[in-house]
Amino acid sequence: MKILKFGGTSVGSPERMKKLLDIVNPAERQIVVLSAVSGTTNALVEIASAYSTGDKKKAEILIKELHAKYKDFVDELFATQEGKLNGKELIDYHFNLIASFATELFTPLEEKVILAQGELISTTLYHFYLTEIGVRSKLLPALDFMKIDEDNEPMIDYIGEELGKLLKANADHNFFITQGYICRNSFGEIDNLRRGGSDYTASLIGAAIRADEIQIWTDIDGMHNNDPRIVKNTKPIAHLTFDEAAELAYFGAKILHPQSVFPAQRYGIPVRLLNTMDPSAFGTLISKDGAAKGQIRSIAAKDGITAIHIHSSRMLLAYGFLRRVFEVFERYKTPIDMITTAEVAVSLTIDETRYLAEIEKELNDFGKVTIDTDQTIICVVGDFSMNAHGYVARVLDAVKHIPVRMISYGGSEYNISILVDTNDKVEALRSLHDRLF
Ligand code: ASP
Ligand code: MG
């Protein structure tokens, strides 16, 4: 069985939604995972934030605006009076629910219910549309099988069991549709897999039922070898290993939710990144085999990085120093990305700065602390094994005219990361592209 995930732009208009049948073959047994219509989740975030600041008037205006967009959507999607009526009833139901929060105490619980409405609407509208044109499909509620535990970790075995039961009970169906992004948490409440989480849903489902393949359909023909918004003449990368893809997804290749690589990797299920606008393009195949040998694959950049430098003569010849430094970050649940050390100093980077002030205060006990914000990690993925001579030199040569704050090499065999000021990012990406490809 295959899992096909379509992102927000792939269902972004009635026309696009109808075009999915150019790609989906209703006769094949498959699960189609849909995101919310593009722009919807952002709008729902805004509505929720208006509620949480007590601005009910603003919430009401935003709800009306979004509701109006969906009225047009429904009008265009359905051809029959009956279809239009069902569609209208559906969106009225969801928007009445969203509006009803005006009279309740607004907590993160209510916020998550609001955020879930986008995927609930898109999947049901699609199912109604298929019904109208006589294509048989079965809507599987993600809230009946997608679950995360106390640590917000997806419960793959549970998902497999529950989804397995649903698939068995509907053995006469081929074409299943479900919601990306949404799930239940350990309290049984409605929750989600964080922004962009529909990719993660597809990968979790694929892993849970040991699917043959997971297809992520977006609006670009695979993962490119550099950021196409910044650099001209980028190309899609045909093959990536799971490790390479995870690295690139984390370091800024916006096409794939970074966590979504791991479930597929764990069960060796190939992931294809494909383009709804150009369905016959090969895209990118992410699988176990085919690490880059003697090649540089791709360059990606992640902004919003903060570099922290701790200088301490107490580090000299001491043991346990780094542990105590790391414990500070652990206490504040702040992940560390890059790290480089000297004998009397250590530099590291974080992208979550919520507790930066507290962290800085505690680090001051160890030595002199300097903090630089607005940094960018540039990650080059390829064959950086010890035997592949010269690639590190080529990377550094390409950025020799740019101040480099940190370099991380040797953590894995397939990447080197450098930290630069965000103002130098564009030049760094272009220069690397020119010299490496
Ligand atoms: N609709 C959610 C979002 O916009 C999930 C997704 O599209 O992947 O973040
Ligand atoms: Mg996405």
Coordinates of C-alpha atoms and ligand atoms in Angstrom, one line a residue:
M1 CA 0.0 0.0 0.0
K2 CA 1.2 3.5 -0.7
I3 CA 0.7 6.7 1.3
L4 CA 0.3 9.9 -0.6
K5 CA 0.5 13.2 1.2
F6 CA -0.7 16.4 -0.5
G7 CA 0.3 19.8 1.0
G8 CA -1.7 23.0 1.4
T9 CA -1.1 24.3 -2.1
S10 CA -2.0 21.0 -3.7
V11 CA -5.5 21.4 -2.3
G12 CA -5.2 25.2 -2.3
S13 CA -8.1 25.9 -4.7
P14 CA -11.1 23.9 -5.9
E15 CA -9.4 23.5 -9.2
R16 CA -6.3 22.0 -7.6
M17 CA -8.4 19.7 -5.5
K18 CA -10.1 18.4 -8.5
K19 CA -6.8 17.9 -10.3
L20 CA -5.6 15.4 -7.6
L21 CA -7.4 12.7 -9.6
D22 CA -4.7 13.2 -12.3
I23 CA -2.3 11.8 -9.7
V24 CA -4.4 9.5 -7.5
N25 CA -5.6 6.3 -9.1
P26 CA -8.8 5.5 -7.1
A27 CA -8.5 1.8 -8.0
E28 CA -5.2 1.4 -6.2
R29 CA -5.2 0.7 -2.4
Q30 CA -3.8 3.8 -0.8
I31 CA -4.1 6.3 2.0
V32 CA -4.2 10.0 1.0
V33 CA -3.1 12.4 3.7
L34 CA -4.2 16.0 3.2
S35 CA -3.1 19.3 4.7
A36 CA -5.4 22.2 5.3
V37 CA -6.1 24.4 2.3
S38 CA -3.1 26.8 2.1
G39 CA -3.3 29.8 4.3
T40 CA -5.9 28.2 6.6
T41 CA -3.7 27.1 9.4
N42 CA -2.0 30.6 9.5
A43 CA -5.5 32.2 9.7
L44 CA -6.5 29.8 12.5
V45 CA -3.3 30.7 14.4
E46 CA -4.3 34.3 14.1
I47 CA -7.8 33.6 15.3
A48 CA -6.6 31.7 18.2
S49 CA -4.1 34.4 19.2
A50 CA -6.9 37.0 19.0
Y51 CA -8.9 34.9 21.4
S52 CA -6.0 34.4 23.7
T53 CA -5.4 38.1 24.0
G54 CA -9.1 38.6 24.7
D55 CA -9.7 40.4 21.4
K56 CA -13.0 38.8 20.5
K57 CA -13.9 41.5 18.0
K58 CA -10.8 40.8 16.0
A59 CA -11.4 37.0 16.2
E60 CA -14.9 37.5 14.9
I61 CA -13.7 39.5 11.9
L62 CA -11.0 37.0 11.1
I63 CA -13.5 34.1 11.4
K64 CA -15.9 35.9 9.0
E65 CA -13.2 36.5 6.5
L66 CA -12.1 32.8 6.5
H67 CA -15.6 31.6 6.4
A68 CA -16.4 33.7 3.4
K69 CA -13.4 32.3 1.5
Y70 CA -14.7 28.8 2.2
K71 CA -18.2 29.7 1.0
D72 CA -16.6 30.6 -2.4
F73 CA -14.5 27.5 -2.3
V74 CA -17.6 25.3 -1.8
D75 CA -19.5 27.0 -4.5
E76 CA -16.8 26.3 -7.0
L77 CA -15.9 22.8 -5.9
F78 CA -19.4 21.3 -6.2
A79 CA -21.5 21.2 -9.3
T80 CA -24.8 20.0 -7.9
Q81 CA -27.3 21.7 -5.6
E82 CA -27.0 18.8 -3.2
G83 CA -23.2 19.0 -3.2
K84 CA -23.2 22.7 -2.6
L85 CA -25.6 22.3 0.3
N86 CA -23.6 19.5 2.0
G87 CA -20.4 21.6 1.6
K88 CA -22.1 24.6 3.1
E89 CA -23.5 22.7 6.0
L90 CA -20.0 21.3 6.6
I91 CA -18.2 24.6 6.7
D92 CA -21.0 26.3 8.7
Y93 CA -20.6 23.6 11.3
H94 CA -16.8 24.1 11.6
F95 CA -17.0 27.9 11.6
N96 CA -19.8 27.9 14.2
L97 CA -17.6 25.7 16.4
I98 CA -14.7 28.2 16.0
A99 CA -17.0 31.1 16.8
S100 CA -18.4 29.4 19.9
F101 CA -15.0 29.8 21.7
A102 CA -15.9 33.5 22.2
T103 CA -18.0 32.5 25.2
E104 CA -15.5 30.1 26.8
L105 CA -12.3 30.4 28.8
F106 CA -9.6 30.2 26.2
T107 CA -6.7 27.9 27.0
P108 CA -4.1 26.0 24.9
L109 CA -6.7 23.2 24.7
E110 CA -9.2 25.3 22.8
E111 CA -6.4 26.7 20.7
K112 CA -5.5 23.1 19.5
V113 CA -9.2 22.4 18.7
I114 CA -9.2 25.5 16.5
L115 CA -5.9 24.6 14.8
A116 CA -7.4 21.1 13.9
Q117 CA -10.3 22.5 11.9
G118 CA -8.3 23.2 8.7
E119 CA -7.5 19.5 8.0
L120 CA -10.9 18.4 9.2
I121 CA -12.5 20.7 6.6
S122 CA -10.1 19.9 3.7
T123 CA -10.4 16.2 4.0
T124 CA -14.2 16.2 4.4
L125 CA -14.7 18.6 1.4
Y126 CA -12.5 16.3 -0.7
H127 CA -14.4 13.2 0.3
F128 CA -17.7 15.0 -0.4
Y129 CA -16.4 16.1 -3.8
L130 CA -15.4 12.5 -4.7
T131 CA -18.8 11.3 -3.6
E132 CA -20.5 13.9 -5.9
I133 CA -18.6 12.8 -8.9
G134 CA -19.2 9.1 -8.1
V135 CA -15.7 8.1 -6.9
R136 CA -15.8 5.8 -3.9
S137 CA -13.6 6.8 -1.0
K138 CA -13.4 6.3 2.8
L139 CA -12.7 9.0 5.2
L140 CA -10.6 7.8 8.2
P141 CA -10.6 10.2 11.2
A142 CA -7.0 10.7 12.2
L143 CA -8.2 11.5 15.7
D144 CA -9.2 7.8 15.9
F145 CA -5.7 6.5 15.5
M146 CA -3.0 9.2 15.5
K147 CA -1.6 9.4 19.0
I148 CA 1.3 11.0 20.9
D149 CA 2.5 10.0 24.4
E150 CA 3.3 12.1 27.5
D151 CA 6.6 13.3 25.8
N152 CA 4.7 14.2 22.6
E153 CA 6.3 11.3 20.9
P154 CA 4.1 9.5 18.3
M155 CA 3.1 6.0 19.3
I156 CA 3.9 4.1 16.2
D157 CA 2.7 0.7 17.5
Y158 CA -0.6 2.1 18.7
I159 CA -1.1 3.9 15.4
G160 CA -0.4 0.7 13.5
E161 CA -2.8 -1.3 15.6
E162 CA -5.7 1.1 15.5
L163 CA -5.3 2.0 11.8
G164 CA -4.9 -1.7 11.0
K165 CA -8.3 -2.3 12.6
L166 CA -9.9 0.5 10.6
L167 CA -8.4 -0.8 7.3
K168 CA -9.5 -4.3 8.1
A169 CA -13.0 -3.2 8.9
N170 CA -13.1 -1.4 5.5
A171 CA -11.5 -4.1 3.4
D172 CA -13.9 -3.4 0.6
H173 CA -12.4 0.1 0.1
N174 CA -9.2 1.1 -1.7
F175 CA -9.1 4.9 -1.5
F176 CA -8.7 6.1 2.0
I177 CA -8.4 9.8 3.0
T178 CA -7.2 11.1 6.3
Q179 CA -6.1 14.3 8.0
G180 CA -2.4 15.3 8.3
Y181 CA -1.1 17.2 11.3
I182 CA -3.8 16.4 13.9
C183 CA -3.7 13.8 16.6
R184 CA -4.7 13.0 20.2
N185 CA -2.3 13.4 23.1
S186 CA -1.9 11.2 26.2
F187 CA -5.0 12.8 27.8
G188 CA -7.1 12.0 24.8
E189 CA -7.3 15.7 23.9
I190 CA -7.1 17.0 20.3
D191 CA -3.4 18.0 19.6
N192 CA -1.1 18.3 16.6
L193 CA 2.3 17.4 15.3
R194 CA 3.4 21.1 15.1
R195 CA 3.4 23.3 12.0
G196 CA 4.2 21.5 8.8
G197 CA 3.3 18.2 10.5
S198 CA 1.3 16.6 7.7
D199 CA 4.5 15.2 6.2
Y200 CA 5.2 13.7 9.6
T201 CA 1.7 12.1 9.6
A202 CA 2.4 10.5 6.3
S203 CA 5.7 9.1 7.4
L204 CA 4.2 7.8 10.7
I205 CA 1.3 6.1 8.9
G206 CA 3.7 4.6 6.4
A207 CA 5.9 3.3 9.1
A208 CA 3.1 2.1 11.3
I209 CA 1.5 0.0 8.6
R210 CA 4.8 -0.8 6.8
A211 CA 3.7 0.8 3.6
D212 CA 5.5 0.1 0.3
E213 CA 6.2 3.8 -0.3
I214 CA 5.5 7.3 1.1
Q215 CA 4.9 10.0 -1.5
I216 CA 5.1 13.7 -0.4
W217 CA 3.5 15.8 -3.1
T218 CA 4.3 19.5 -3.0
D219 CA 4.8 22.3 -5.6
I220 CA 8.5 21.8 -6.4
D221 CA 10.1 18.9 -8.1
G222 CA 12.0 17.4 -5.2
M223 CA 14.7 18.7 -2.8
H224 CA 17.0 21.0 -4.6
N225 CA 20.8 21.3 -4.3
N226 CA 20.5 24.8 -3.0
D227 CA 17.7 27.3 -2.0
P228 CA 15.9 28.1 -5.3
R229 CA 14.6 31.3 -3.8
I230 CA 18.1 32.7 -3.5
V231 CA 20.3 30.9 -6.0
K232 CA 19.6 30.5 -9.7
N233 CA 19.9 27.2 -11.6
T234 CA 19.4 24.9 -8.6
K235 CA 18.6 21.3 -9.5
P236 CA 16.6 18.6 -7.9
I237 CA 18.6 15.8 -6.2
A238 CA 17.5 12.5 -7.5
H239 CA 18.6 10.3 -4.6
L240 CA 19.3 11.0 -1.0
T241 CA 19.8 8.7 2.0
F242 CA 17.6 9.1 5.0
D243 CA 20.5 10.7 7.0
E244 CA 21.3 13.2 4.2
A245 CA 17.7 14.1 3.8
A246 CA 17.2 14.5 7.6
E247 CA 20.2 16.9 7.7
L248 CA 19.0 18.9 4.8
A249 CA 15.4 19.1 6.0
Y250 CA 16.6 20.2 9.4
F251 CA 18.9 22.8 8.0
G252 CA 16.4 24.7 6.0
A253 CA 15.3 22.8 2.9
K254 CA 11.6 23.8 3.5
I255 CA 10.1 21.0 1.4
L256 CA 10.1 18.4 4.1
H257 CA 9.3 18.5 7.9
P258 CA 12.6 17.3 9.4
Q259 CA 11.2 14.8 11.9
S260 CA 9.3 13.0 9.1
V261 CA 12.4 11.3 7.9
F262 CA 12.8 9.1 11.0
P263 CA 9.8 6.9 11.1
A264 CA 10.3 6.0 7.4
Q265 CA 14.0 5.4 8.1
R266 CA 13.3 3.1 11.0
Y267 CA 11.3 0.7 8.8
G268 CA 13.3 1.4 5.6
I269 CA 10.3 2.8 3.7
P270 CA 11.3 4.8 0.7
V271 CA 10.0 8.4 0.6
R272 CA 9.5 10.2 -2.7
L273 CA 9.2 14.0 -3.0
L274 CA 7.1 14.8 -6.0
N275 CA 5.6 17.8 -7.7
T276 CA 1.9 18.1 -8.2
M277 CA 2.5 20.7 -11.0
D278 CA 4.7 18.3 -12.9
P279 CA 3.7 14.8 -11.8
S280 CA 6.0 13.0 -14.3
A281 CA 9.2 14.7 -12.9
F282 CA 11.4 12.2 -11.0
G283 CA 11.6 14.3 -7.9
T284 CA 13.7 13.1 -5.0
L285 CA 13.9 9.5 -3.8
I286 CA 15.0 9.1 -0.1
S287 CA 16.0 5.6 0.7
K288 CA 18.5 3.5 2.6
D289 CA 21.0 3.2 -0.2
G290 CA 23.1 5.4 -2.3
A291 CA 25.0 7.8 0.0
A292 CA 26.9 10.3 -2.0
K293 CA 30.3 8.8 -2.9
G294 CA 32.8 11.4 -4.0
Q295 CA 30.1 14.0 -4.5
I296 CA 28.7 17.1 -2.9
R297 CA 24.9 16.8 -2.9
S298 CA 23.4 20.0 -1.6
I299 CA 23.6 23.2 0.4
A300 CA 21.0 24.4 2.8
A301 CA 20.8 27.3 5.3
K302 CA 19.0 27.8 8.6
D303 CA 18.4 31.3 9.9
G304 CA 17.5 32.5 13.3
I305 CA 20.5 31.0 15.0
T306 CA 22.1 32.3 18.2
A307 CA 25.7 31.6 18.9
I308 CA 26.9 31.4 22.5
H309 CA 30.6 31.6 23.4
I310 CA 31.9 30.7 26.9
H311 CA 35.4 31.5 27.7
S312 CA 36.7 29.9 30.9
S313 CA 40.3 29.2 32.1
R314 CA 38.7 26.7 34.4
M315 CA 38.1 24.5 31.4
L316 CA 41.8 24.0 31.0
L317 CA 42.6 20.3 31.7
A318 CA 39.3 20.0 33.5
Y319 CA 36.9 17.1 33.2
G320 CA 33.2 17.4 33.6
F321 CA 33.2 21.0 32.4
L322 CA 31.2 20.4 29.2
R323 CA 28.7 18.2 31.1
R324 CA 27.9 21.1 33.4
V325 CA 27.5 23.5 30.5
F326 CA 25.2 21.1 28.7
E327 CA 23.2 20.6 31.8
V328 CA 22.2 24.2 31.8
F329 CA 20.7 23.8 28.4
E330 CA 19.0 20.6 29.4
R331 CA 17.4 22.3 32.4
Y332 CA 15.9 24.8 30.0
K333 CA 14.9 22.2 27.4
T334 CA 16.9 24.0 24.8
P335 CA 18.5 21.9 22.1
I336 CA 22.1 22.6 21.0
D337 CA 22.8 22.4 17.3
M338 CA 26.5 23.1 16.5
I339 CA 29.3 22.9 18.9
T340 CA 33.1 23.7 18.7
T341 CA 35.6 23.6 21.4
A342 CA 39.0 25.1 22.2
E343 CA 41.0 24.3 25.3
V344 CA 39.7 27.3 27.2
A345 CA 36.5 28.1 25.4
V346 CA 33.5 26.5 23.8
S347 CA 31.0 27.9 21.2
L348 CA 27.6 26.5 20.6
T349 CA 24.5 27.4 18.8
I350 CA 20.8 27.2 19.6
D351 CA 17.7 28.2 17.7
E352 CA 15.2 28.2 20.6
T353 CA 15.8 31.4 22.5
R354 CA 12.9 31.4 24.9
Y355 CA 15.1 30.9 28.0
L356 CA 18.2 32.7 26.6
A357 CA 18.3 35.2 29.5
E358 CA 18.1 32.4 32.1
I359 CA 20.7 30.3 30.3
E360 CA 23.1 33.3 30.0
K361 CA 22.7 34.0 33.7
E362 CA 23.7 30.5 34.7
L363 CA 26.5 30.2 32.2
N364 CA 28.0 33.4 33.7
D365 CA 29.1 31.2 36.6
F366 CA 31.4 29.3 34.3
G367 CA 33.2 32.2 32.6
K368 CA 32.8 35.1 30.2
V369 CA 29.8 34.6 28.0
T370 CA 29.3 36.4 24.6
I371 CA 26.1 36.1 22.6
D372 CA 25.6 36.7 18.9
T373 CA 22.1 36.7 17.4
D374 CA 21.1 36.7 13.7
Q375 CA 23.4 34.0 12.7
T376 CA 22.9 31.4 9.9
I377 CA 24.0 27.8 9.8
I378 CA 25.0 26.8 6.3
C379 CA 25.1 23.0 5.9
V380 CA 26.8 21.3 3.0
V381 CA 25.8 17.7 2.6
G382 CA 27.8 15.2 0.6
D383 CA 30.7 12.8 0.9
F384 CA 32.8 14.3 3.7
S385 CA 34.3 11.0 4.8
M386 CA 38.0 11.0 5.8
N387 CA 39.0 9.4 2.5
A388 CA 37.3 12.0 0.3
H389 CA 40.1 14.5 0.1
G390 CA 39.7 18.1 -0.8
Y391 CA 36.0 18.7 -0.3
V392 CA 36.4 20.5 3.0
A393 CA 39.0 22.7 1.4
R394 CA 36.7 23.5 -1.5
V395 CA 33.9 24.5 0.9
L396 CA 36.2 26.8 2.9
D397 CA 37.7 28.2 -0.2
A398 CA 34.3 29.2 -1.4
V399 CA 33.6 31.3 1.7
K400 CA 37.1 32.7 2.1
H401 CA 35.9 36.3 1.6
I402 CA 33.2 35.9 4.3
P403 CA 33.7 36.0 8.0
V404 CA 33.1 32.5 9.3
R405 CA 32.1 32.3 13.0
M406 CA 32.2 28.5 13.5
I407 CA 32.9 25.3 11.6
S408 CA 31.7 21.9 12.4
Y409 CA 33.3 18.9 10.6
G410 CA 33.7 15.3 11.5
G411 CA 30.4 14.9 13.4
S412 CA 29.2 12.7 10.6
E413 CA 30.7 11.5 7.3
Y414 CA 28.2 13.4 5.2
N415 CA 28.1 17.0 6.2
I416 CA 30.1 20.1 7.1
S417 CA 28.4 23.1 8.7
I418 CA 29.6 26.7 8.9
L419 CA 28.1 29.5 10.9
V420 CA 28.0 33.0 9.3
D421 CA 26.2 36.3 10.0
T422 CA 22.8 36.2 8.4
N423 CA 23.8 39.3 6.4
D424 CA 26.4 37.1 4.6
K425 CA 24.1 34.2 3.9
V426 CA 23.1 35.1 0.4
E427 CA 26.7 35.6 -0.7
A428 CA 27.8 32.4 1.0
L429 CA 25.1 30.3 -0.7
R430 CA 25.8 31.8 -4.1
S431 CA 29.6 31.4 -3.8
L432 CA 29.3 27.8 -2.6
H433 CA 26.9 27.0 -5.4
D434 CA 29.3 28.5 -8.0
R435 CA 32.3 26.6 -6.7
L436 CA 30.8 23.3 -5.7
F437 CA 28.5 22.5 -8.6
Ligands
ASP1 N1 -1.7 22.6 8.1 C1 -0.6 22.5 8.9 C2 0.4 23.7 8.8 O1 0.1 24.5 8.0 C3 0.1 21.2 8.7 C4 0.7 21.0 7.3 O2 0.3 21.7 6.3 O3 1.7 20.3 7.2 O4 1.3 23.8 9.5
MG2 MG 4.7 21.4 4.3

